[in-house]
Tab-separated table of C-alpha atoms and ligand atoms in Angstrom:
chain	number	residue	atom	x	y	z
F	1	UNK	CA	8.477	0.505	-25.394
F	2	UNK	CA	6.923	-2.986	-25.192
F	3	UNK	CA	9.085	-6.462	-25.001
F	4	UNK	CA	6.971	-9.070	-26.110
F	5	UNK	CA	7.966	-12.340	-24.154
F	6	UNK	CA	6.903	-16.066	-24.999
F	7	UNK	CA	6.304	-18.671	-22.350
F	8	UNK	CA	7.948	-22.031	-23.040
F	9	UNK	CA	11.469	-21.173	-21.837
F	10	UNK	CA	13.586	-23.851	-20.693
F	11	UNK	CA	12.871	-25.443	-17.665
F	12	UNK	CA	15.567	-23.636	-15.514
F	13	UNK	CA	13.578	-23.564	-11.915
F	14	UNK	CA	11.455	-26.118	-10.274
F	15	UNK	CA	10.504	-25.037	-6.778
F	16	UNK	CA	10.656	-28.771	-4.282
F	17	UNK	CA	9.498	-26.809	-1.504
F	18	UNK	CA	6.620	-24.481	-0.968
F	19	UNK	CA	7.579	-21.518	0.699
F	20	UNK	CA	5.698	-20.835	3.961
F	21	UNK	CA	5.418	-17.840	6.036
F	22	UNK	CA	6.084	-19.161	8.842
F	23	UNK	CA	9.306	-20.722	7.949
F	24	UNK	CA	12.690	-18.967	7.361
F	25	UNK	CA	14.607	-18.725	4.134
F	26	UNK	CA	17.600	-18.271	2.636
F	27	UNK	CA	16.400	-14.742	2.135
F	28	UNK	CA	14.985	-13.733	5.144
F	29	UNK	CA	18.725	-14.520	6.711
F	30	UNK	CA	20.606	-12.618	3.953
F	31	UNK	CA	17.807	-9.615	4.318
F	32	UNK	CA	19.051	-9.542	8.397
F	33	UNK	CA	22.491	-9.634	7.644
F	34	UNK	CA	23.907	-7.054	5.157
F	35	UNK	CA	27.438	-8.555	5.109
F	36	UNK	CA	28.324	-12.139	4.059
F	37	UNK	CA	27.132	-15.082	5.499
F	38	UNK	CA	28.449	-18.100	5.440
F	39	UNK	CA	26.818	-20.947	3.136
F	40	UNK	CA	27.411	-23.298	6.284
F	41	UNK	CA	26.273	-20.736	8.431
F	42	UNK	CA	22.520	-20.282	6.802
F	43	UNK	CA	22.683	-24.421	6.380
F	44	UNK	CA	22.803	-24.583	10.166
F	45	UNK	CA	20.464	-21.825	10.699
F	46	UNK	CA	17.932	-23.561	8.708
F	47	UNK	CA	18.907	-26.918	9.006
F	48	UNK	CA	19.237	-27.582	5.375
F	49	UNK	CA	22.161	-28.909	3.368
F	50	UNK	CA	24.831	-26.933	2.325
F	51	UNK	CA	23.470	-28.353	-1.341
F	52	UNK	CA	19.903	-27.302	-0.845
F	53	UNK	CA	21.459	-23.417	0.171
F	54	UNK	CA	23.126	-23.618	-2.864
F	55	UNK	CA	19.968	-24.662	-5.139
F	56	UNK	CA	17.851	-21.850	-3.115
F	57	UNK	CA	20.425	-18.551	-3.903
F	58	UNK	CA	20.446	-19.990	-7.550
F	59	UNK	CA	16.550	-19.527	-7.968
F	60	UNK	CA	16.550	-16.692	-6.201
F	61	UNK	CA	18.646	-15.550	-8.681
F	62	UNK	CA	16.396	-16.414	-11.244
F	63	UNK	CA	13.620	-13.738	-9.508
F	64	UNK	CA	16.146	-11.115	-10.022
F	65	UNK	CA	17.572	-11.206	-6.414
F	66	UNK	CA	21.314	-10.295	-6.888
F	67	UNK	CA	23.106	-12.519	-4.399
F	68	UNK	CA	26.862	-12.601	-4.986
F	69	UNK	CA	28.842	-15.902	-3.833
F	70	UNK	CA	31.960	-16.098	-2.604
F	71	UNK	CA	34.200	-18.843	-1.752
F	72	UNK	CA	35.189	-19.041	1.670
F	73	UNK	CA	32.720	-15.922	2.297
F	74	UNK	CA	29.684	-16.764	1.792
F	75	UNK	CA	26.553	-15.270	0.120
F	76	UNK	CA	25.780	-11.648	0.445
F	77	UNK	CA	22.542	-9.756	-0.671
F	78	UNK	CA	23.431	-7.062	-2.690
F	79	UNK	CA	19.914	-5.954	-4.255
F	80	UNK	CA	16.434	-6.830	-4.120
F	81	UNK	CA	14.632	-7.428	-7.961
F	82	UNK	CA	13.803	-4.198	-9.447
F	83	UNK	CA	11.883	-5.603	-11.855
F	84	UNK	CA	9.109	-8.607	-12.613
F	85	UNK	CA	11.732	-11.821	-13.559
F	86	UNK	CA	9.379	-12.783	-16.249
F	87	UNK	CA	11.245	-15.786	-17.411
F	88	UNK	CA	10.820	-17.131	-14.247
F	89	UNK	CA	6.889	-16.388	-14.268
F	90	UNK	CA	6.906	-17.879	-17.738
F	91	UNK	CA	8.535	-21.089	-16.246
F	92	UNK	CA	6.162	-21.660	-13.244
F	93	UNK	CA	3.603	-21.526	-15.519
F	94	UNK	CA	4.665	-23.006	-18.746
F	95	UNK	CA	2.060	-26.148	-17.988
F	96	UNK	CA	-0.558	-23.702	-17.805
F	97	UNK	CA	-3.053	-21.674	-19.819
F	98	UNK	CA	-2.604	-18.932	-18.391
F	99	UNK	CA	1.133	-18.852	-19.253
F	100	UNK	CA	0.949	-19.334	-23.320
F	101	UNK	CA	2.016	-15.605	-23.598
F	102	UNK	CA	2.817	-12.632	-21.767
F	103	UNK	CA	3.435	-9.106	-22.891
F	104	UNK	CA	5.217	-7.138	-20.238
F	105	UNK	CA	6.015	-3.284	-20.396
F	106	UNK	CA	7.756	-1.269	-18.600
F	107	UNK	CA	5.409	1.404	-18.470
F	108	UNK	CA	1.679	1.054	-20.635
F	109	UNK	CA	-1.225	3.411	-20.161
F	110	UNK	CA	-3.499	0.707	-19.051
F	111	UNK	CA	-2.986	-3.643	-18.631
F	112	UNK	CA	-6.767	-3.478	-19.323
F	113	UNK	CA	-7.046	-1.879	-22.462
F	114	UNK	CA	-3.824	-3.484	-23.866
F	115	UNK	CA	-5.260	-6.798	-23.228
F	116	UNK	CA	-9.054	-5.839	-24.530
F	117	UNK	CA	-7.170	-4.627	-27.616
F	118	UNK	CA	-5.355	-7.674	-27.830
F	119	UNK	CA	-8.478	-9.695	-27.268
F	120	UNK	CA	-10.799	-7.907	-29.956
F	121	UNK	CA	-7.493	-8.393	-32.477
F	122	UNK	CA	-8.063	-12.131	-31.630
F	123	UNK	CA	-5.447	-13.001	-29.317
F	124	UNK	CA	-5.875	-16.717	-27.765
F	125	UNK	CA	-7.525	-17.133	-24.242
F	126	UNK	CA	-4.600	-17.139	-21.495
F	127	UNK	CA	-2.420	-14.001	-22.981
F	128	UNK	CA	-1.433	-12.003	-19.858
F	129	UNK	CA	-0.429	-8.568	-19.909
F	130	UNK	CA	1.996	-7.093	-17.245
F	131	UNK	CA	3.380	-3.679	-16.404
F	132	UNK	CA	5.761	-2.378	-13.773
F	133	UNK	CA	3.588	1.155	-14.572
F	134	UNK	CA	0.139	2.547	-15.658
F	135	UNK	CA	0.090	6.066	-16.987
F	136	UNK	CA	-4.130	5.834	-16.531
F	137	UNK	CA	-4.438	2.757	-15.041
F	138	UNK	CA	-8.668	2.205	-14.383
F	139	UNK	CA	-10.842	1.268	-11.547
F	140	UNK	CA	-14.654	1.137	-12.180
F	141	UNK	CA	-16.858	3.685	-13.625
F	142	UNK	CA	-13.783	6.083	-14.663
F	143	UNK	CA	-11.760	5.829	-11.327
F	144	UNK	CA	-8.259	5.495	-11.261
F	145	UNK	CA	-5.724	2.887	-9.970
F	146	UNK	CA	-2.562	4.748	-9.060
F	147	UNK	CA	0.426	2.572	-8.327
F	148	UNK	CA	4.214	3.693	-8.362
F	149	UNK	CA	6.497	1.659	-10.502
F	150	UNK	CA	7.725	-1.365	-9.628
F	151	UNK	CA	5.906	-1.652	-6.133
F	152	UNK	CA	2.810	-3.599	-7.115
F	153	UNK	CA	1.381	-6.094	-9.373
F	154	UNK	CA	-0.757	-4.948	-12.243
F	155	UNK	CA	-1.578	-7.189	-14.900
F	156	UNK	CA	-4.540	-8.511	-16.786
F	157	UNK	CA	-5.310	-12.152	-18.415
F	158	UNK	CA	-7.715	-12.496	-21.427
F	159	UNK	CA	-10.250	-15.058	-21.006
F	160	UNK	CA	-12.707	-16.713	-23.537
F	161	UNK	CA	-15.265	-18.595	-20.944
F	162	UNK	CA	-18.122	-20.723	-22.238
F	163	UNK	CA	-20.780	-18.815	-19.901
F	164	UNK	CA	-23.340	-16.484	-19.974
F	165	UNK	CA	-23.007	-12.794	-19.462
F	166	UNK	CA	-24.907	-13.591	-16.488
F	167	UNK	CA	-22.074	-15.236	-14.962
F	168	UNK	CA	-19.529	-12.549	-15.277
F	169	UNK	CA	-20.129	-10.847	-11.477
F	170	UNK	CA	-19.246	-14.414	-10.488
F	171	UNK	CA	-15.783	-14.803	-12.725
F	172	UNK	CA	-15.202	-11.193	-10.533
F	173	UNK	CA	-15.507	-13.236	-7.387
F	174	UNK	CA	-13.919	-16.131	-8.528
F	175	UNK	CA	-10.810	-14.003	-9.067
F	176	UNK	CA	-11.162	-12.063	-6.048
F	177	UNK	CA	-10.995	-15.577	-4.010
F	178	UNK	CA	-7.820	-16.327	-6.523
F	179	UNK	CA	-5.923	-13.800	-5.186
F	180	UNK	CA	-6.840	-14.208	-2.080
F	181	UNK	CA	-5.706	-17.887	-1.663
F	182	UNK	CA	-2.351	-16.344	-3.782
F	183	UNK	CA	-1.347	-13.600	-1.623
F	184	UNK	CA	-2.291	-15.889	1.417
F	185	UNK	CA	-0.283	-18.590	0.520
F	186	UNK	CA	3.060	-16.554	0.569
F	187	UNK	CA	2.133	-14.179	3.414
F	188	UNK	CA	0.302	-14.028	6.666
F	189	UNK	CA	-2.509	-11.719	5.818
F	190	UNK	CA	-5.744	-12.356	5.950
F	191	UNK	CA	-7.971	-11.281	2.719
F	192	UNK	CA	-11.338	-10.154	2.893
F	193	UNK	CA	-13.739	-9.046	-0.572
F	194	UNK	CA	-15.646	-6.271	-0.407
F	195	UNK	CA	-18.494	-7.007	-3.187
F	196	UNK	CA	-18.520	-6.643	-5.856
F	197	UNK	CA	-14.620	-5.978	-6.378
F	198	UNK	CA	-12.116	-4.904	-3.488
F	199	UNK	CA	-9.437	-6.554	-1.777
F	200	UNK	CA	-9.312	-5.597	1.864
F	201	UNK	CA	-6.832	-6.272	4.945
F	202	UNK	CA	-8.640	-5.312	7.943
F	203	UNK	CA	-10.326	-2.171	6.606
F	204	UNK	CA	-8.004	-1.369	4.065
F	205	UNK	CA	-7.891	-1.899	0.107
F	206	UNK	CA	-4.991	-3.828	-1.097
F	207	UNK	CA	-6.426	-4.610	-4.682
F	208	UNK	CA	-8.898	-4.165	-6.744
F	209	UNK	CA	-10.557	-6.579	-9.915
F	210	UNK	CA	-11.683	-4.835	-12.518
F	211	UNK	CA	-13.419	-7.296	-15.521
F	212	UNK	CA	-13.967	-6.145	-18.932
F	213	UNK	CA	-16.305	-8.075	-21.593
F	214	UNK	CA	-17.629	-8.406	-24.747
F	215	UNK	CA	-20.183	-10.294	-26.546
F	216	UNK	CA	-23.759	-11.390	-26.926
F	217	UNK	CA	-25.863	-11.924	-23.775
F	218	UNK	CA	-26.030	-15.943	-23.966
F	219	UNK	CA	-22.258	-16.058	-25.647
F	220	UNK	CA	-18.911	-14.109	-24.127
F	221	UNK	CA	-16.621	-13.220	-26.784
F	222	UNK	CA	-13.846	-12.112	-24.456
F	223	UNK	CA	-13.647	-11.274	-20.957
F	224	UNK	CA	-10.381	-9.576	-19.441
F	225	UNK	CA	-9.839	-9.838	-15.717
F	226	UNK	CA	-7.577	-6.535	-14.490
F	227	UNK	CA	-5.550	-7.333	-11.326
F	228	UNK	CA	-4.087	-4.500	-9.153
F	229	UNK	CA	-2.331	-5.553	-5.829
F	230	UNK	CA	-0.298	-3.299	-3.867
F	231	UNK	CA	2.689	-5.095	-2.842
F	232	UNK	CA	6.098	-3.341	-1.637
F	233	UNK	CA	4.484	-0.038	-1.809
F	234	UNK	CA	5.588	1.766	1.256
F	235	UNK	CA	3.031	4.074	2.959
F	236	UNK	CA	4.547	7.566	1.879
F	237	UNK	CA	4.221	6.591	-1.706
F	238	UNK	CA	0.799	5.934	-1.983
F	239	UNK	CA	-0.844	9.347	-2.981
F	240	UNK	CA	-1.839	11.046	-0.070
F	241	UNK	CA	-5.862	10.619	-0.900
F	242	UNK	CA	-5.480	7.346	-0.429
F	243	UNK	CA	-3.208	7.013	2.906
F	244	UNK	CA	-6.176	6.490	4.816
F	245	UNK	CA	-7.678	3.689	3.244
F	246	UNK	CA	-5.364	1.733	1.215
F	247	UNK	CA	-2.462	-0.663	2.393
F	248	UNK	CA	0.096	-3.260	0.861
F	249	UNK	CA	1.505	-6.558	1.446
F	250	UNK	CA	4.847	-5.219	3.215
F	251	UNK	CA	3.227	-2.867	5.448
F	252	UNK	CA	0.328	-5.245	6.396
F	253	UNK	CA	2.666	-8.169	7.247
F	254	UNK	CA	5.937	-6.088	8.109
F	255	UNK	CA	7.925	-8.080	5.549
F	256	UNK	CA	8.617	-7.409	1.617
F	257	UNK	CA	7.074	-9.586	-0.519
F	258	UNK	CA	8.891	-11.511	-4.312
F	259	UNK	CA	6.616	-9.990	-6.772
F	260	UNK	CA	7.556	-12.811	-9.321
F	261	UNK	CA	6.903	-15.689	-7.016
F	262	UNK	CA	3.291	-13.828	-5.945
F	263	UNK	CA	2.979	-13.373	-9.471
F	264	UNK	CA	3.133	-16.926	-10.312
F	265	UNK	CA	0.618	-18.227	-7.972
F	266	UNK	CA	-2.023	-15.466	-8.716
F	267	UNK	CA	-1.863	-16.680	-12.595
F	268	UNK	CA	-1.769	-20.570	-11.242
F	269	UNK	CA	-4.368	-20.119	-8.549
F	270	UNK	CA	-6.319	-17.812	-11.046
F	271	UNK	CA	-6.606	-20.769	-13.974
F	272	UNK	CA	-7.411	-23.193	-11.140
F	273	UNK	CA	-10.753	-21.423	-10.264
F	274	UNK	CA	-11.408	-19.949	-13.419
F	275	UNK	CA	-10.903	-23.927	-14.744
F	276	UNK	CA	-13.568	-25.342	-11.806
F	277	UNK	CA	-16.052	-22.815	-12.357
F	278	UNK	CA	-16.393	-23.399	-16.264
F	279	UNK	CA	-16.119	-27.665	-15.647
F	280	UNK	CA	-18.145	-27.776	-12.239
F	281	UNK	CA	-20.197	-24.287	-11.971
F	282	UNK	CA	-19.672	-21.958	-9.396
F	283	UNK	CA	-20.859	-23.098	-5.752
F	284	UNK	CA	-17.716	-23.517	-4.308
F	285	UNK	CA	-16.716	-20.083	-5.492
F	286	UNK	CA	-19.699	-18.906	-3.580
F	287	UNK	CA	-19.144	-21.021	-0.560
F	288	UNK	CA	-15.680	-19.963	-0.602
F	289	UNK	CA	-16.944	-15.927	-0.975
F	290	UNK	CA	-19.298	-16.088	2.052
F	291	UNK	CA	-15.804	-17.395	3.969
F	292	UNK	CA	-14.658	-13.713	2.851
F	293	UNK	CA	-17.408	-11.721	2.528
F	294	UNK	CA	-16.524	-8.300	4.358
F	295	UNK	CA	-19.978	-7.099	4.290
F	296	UNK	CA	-21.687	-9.772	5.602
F	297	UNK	CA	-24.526	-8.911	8.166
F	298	UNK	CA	-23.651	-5.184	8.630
F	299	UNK	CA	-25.172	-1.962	7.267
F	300	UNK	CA	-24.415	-1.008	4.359
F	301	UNK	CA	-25.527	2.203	1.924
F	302	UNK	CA	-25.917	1.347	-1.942
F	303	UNK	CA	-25.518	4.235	-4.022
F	304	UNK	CA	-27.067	3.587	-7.307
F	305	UNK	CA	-28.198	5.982	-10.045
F	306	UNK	CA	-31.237	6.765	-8.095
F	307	UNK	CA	-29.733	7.710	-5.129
F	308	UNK	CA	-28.553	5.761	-2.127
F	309	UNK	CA	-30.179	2.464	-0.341
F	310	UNK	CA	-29.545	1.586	2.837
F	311	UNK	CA	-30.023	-2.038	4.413
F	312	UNK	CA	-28.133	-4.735	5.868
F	313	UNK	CA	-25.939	-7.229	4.001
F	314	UNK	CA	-27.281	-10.862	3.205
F	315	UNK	CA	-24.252	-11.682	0.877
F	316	UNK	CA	-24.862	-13.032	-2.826
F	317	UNK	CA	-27.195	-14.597	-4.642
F	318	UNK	CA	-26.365	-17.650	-7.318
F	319	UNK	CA	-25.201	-15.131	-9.461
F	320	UNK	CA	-23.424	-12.766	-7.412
F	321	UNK	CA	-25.579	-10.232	-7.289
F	322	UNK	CA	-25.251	-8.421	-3.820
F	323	UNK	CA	-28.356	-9.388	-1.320
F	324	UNK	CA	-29.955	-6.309	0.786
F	325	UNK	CA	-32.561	-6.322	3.783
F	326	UNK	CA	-34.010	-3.428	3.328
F	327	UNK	CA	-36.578	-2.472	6.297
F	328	UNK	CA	-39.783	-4.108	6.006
F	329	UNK	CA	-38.262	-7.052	5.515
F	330	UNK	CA	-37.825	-6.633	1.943
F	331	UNK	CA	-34.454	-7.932	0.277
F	332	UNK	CA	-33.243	-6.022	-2.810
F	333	UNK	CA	-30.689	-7.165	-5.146
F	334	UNK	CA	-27.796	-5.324	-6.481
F	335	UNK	CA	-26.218	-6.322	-9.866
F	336	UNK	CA	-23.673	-3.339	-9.724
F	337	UNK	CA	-23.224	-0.190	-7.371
F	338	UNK	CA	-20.773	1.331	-4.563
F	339	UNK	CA	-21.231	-0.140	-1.180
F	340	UNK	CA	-20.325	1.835	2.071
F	341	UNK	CA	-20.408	0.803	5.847
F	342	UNK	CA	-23.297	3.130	7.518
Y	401	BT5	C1	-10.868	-1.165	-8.670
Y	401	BT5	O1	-11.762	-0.195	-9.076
Y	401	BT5	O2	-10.561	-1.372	-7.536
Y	401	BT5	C2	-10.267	-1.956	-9.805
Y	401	BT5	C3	-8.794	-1.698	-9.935
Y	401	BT5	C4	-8.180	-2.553	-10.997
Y	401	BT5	C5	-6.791	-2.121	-11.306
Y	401	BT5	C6	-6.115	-3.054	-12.256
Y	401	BT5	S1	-4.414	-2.711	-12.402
Y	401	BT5	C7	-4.284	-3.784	-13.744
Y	401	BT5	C8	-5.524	-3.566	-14.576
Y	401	BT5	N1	-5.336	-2.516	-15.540
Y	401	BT5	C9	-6.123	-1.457	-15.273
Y	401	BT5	O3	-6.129	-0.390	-15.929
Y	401	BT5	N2	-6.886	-1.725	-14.185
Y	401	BT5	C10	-6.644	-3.051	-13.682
Y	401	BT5	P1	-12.724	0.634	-8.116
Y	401	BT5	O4	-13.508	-0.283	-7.262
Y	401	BT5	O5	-13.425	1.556	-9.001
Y	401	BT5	O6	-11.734	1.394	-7.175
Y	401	BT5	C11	-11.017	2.524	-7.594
Y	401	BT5	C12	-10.713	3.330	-6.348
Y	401	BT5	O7	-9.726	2.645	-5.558
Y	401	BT5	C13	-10.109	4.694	-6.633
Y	401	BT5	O8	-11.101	5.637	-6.845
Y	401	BT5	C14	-9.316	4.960	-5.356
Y	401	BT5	O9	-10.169	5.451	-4.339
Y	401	BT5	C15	-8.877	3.576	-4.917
Y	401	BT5	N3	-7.492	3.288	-5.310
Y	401	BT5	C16	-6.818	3.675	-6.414
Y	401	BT5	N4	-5.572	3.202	-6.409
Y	401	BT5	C17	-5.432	2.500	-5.262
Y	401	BT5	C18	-4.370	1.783	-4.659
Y	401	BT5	N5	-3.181	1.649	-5.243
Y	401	BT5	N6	-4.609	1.190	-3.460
Y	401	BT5	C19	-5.797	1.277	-2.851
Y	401	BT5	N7	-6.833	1.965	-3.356
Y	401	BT5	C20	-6.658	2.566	-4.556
């Protein structure tokens, strides 16, 4: 069963400082010590005050983190969230577009086809659907993205840009860097895209985009970007087909990760570049791709419907088709296909 959940909540939660990797928090003390600690204790540790502590357990709170207080004792950290704290998603974002209106479930076949179904019905650009669970969650050309519940992030956001089919390979990219600059900002991974649509630590997927329209060639009607991230997943519950080459935010950086709060900044770093591509075009989403571009200079095998290509990879062109020297000194483009390292 579906809850349907409007944005707009009351503004319980403003964030004053942006949390930073590399500093410690009021969580990473209470994750090291199971018992109680001390509200003076932490406000030494991070030389905070005793106020600030107090402000910090009460929006951690808000993300679901259940943190009992008390006096004399101190804070203790009883469970991590099991679950997405929507309200508090809705409430980062309630300035934005894409925060007008989510639809979370607990479990849904797909985010993708919710959201196309919601966009053909006519629902407004910026309606984001979230699950803790796919039953057939979809990759490209009838793949699969398998996730266990409540590990990763999988949502999709219904977009009505003012471009031209043309430019959808480059709204793919332009999320792709999104979630990069998200999932960098609140961990200390480094993010690489693997055109046209893969997430990679080192050599290992983390995500995957997939983008869905509909429309004319010179008009989009709808467009729905599909996010999958693997986030707290721990290795032994990825299926074993995919040990090898997949990987999440807590085993790449060693630390688990606030789905709610990554969450937030993938929708608010998602409407930023989404918003500069349609006002300004999209050269800085190219510039920032060939910053990121895992293929870039090495050989590579196409495999398109007439069998597989093999070259070396130039990056993109202006419209994010993938670039390929082929010998002879001939360069190929590729508007779609499956790239592998030769
Ligand atoms: C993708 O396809 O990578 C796009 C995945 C998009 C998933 C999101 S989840 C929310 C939204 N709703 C949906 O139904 N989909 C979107 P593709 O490039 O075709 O890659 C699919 C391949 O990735 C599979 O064949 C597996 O090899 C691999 N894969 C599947 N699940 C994975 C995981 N959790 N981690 C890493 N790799 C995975």
């Amino acid at each position: 069963m579906g809850v349907v959940m409007e944005s707009g909540a009351p503004i319980v939660y403003v964030e004053t400082k942006k949390m930073h990797h590399s500093k410690r928090t009021v969580i990473d003390i209470l994750r090291e010590n199971p018992g109680f600690v001390s509200g003076e204790a932490i406000s030494q540790t991070l030389g905070v005050s005793r106020n600030a502590v107090h402000k910090h357990v009460k929006s951690l709170r808000k993300r679901g983190y259940d943190i009992v207080g008390v006096s004399r004792r101190g804070y203790k950290l009883e469970d991590e969230p099991a679950t997405l704290a929507m309200p508090f998603v809705a409430d980062r974002t309630r300035h934005s577009l894409l925060g007008r209106s989510f639809r979370y479930y607990d479990e849904i076949e797909s985010t993708n086809v919710e959201a196309k179904n919601l966009a053909a019905a006519g629902a407004p650009e910026g309606t984001v659907v979230v699950a803790e669970q796919q039953s057939a969650g979809r990759g490209r050309l009838g793949r699969r993205w398998t996730s266990p519940a409540g590990k990763g992030l999988l949502f999709s956001v219904v977009l009505r840009p003012p471009v031209d089919m043309a430019d959808v390979h480059l709204l793919t990219i332009a999320a792709a860097i999104a979630a990069c600059d998200a999932i960098e900002s609140l961990t200390d991974v480094s993010v690489r895209i693997k055109w046209p649509n893969d997430l990679l630590i080192d050599d290992r997927k983390v995500g995957g985009i997939l983008l869905e329209a509909a429309g004319e060639q010179d008009a989009i009607d709808w467009v729905v970007v599909g996010i999958g991230l693997n986030v707290n997943t721990e290795y032994n519950e990825l299926p074993v087909a995919l040990r090898r080459t997949a990987v999440s935010l807590k085993t790449a950086s060693g630390k688990p990760v606030d789905r709610s709060e990554l969450l937030a900044r993938l929708l608010l770093s998602l409407e930023e570049r989404y918003m500069d591509a349609v006002r300004n075009g999209f050269d800085r989403v190219l510039t920032d791709f060939r910053a990121r571009d895992y293929l870039a200079r090495r050989s590579i095998s196409v495999q398109t419907r007439r069998g597989p290509v093999t070259g070396v990879a130039l990056g993109v062109d202006e419209k994010g088709a993938l670039l390929v020297q082929l010998p002879h000194r001939h360069v190929q483009r590729f508007h779609s296909g499956d790239v592998t390292l030769r």
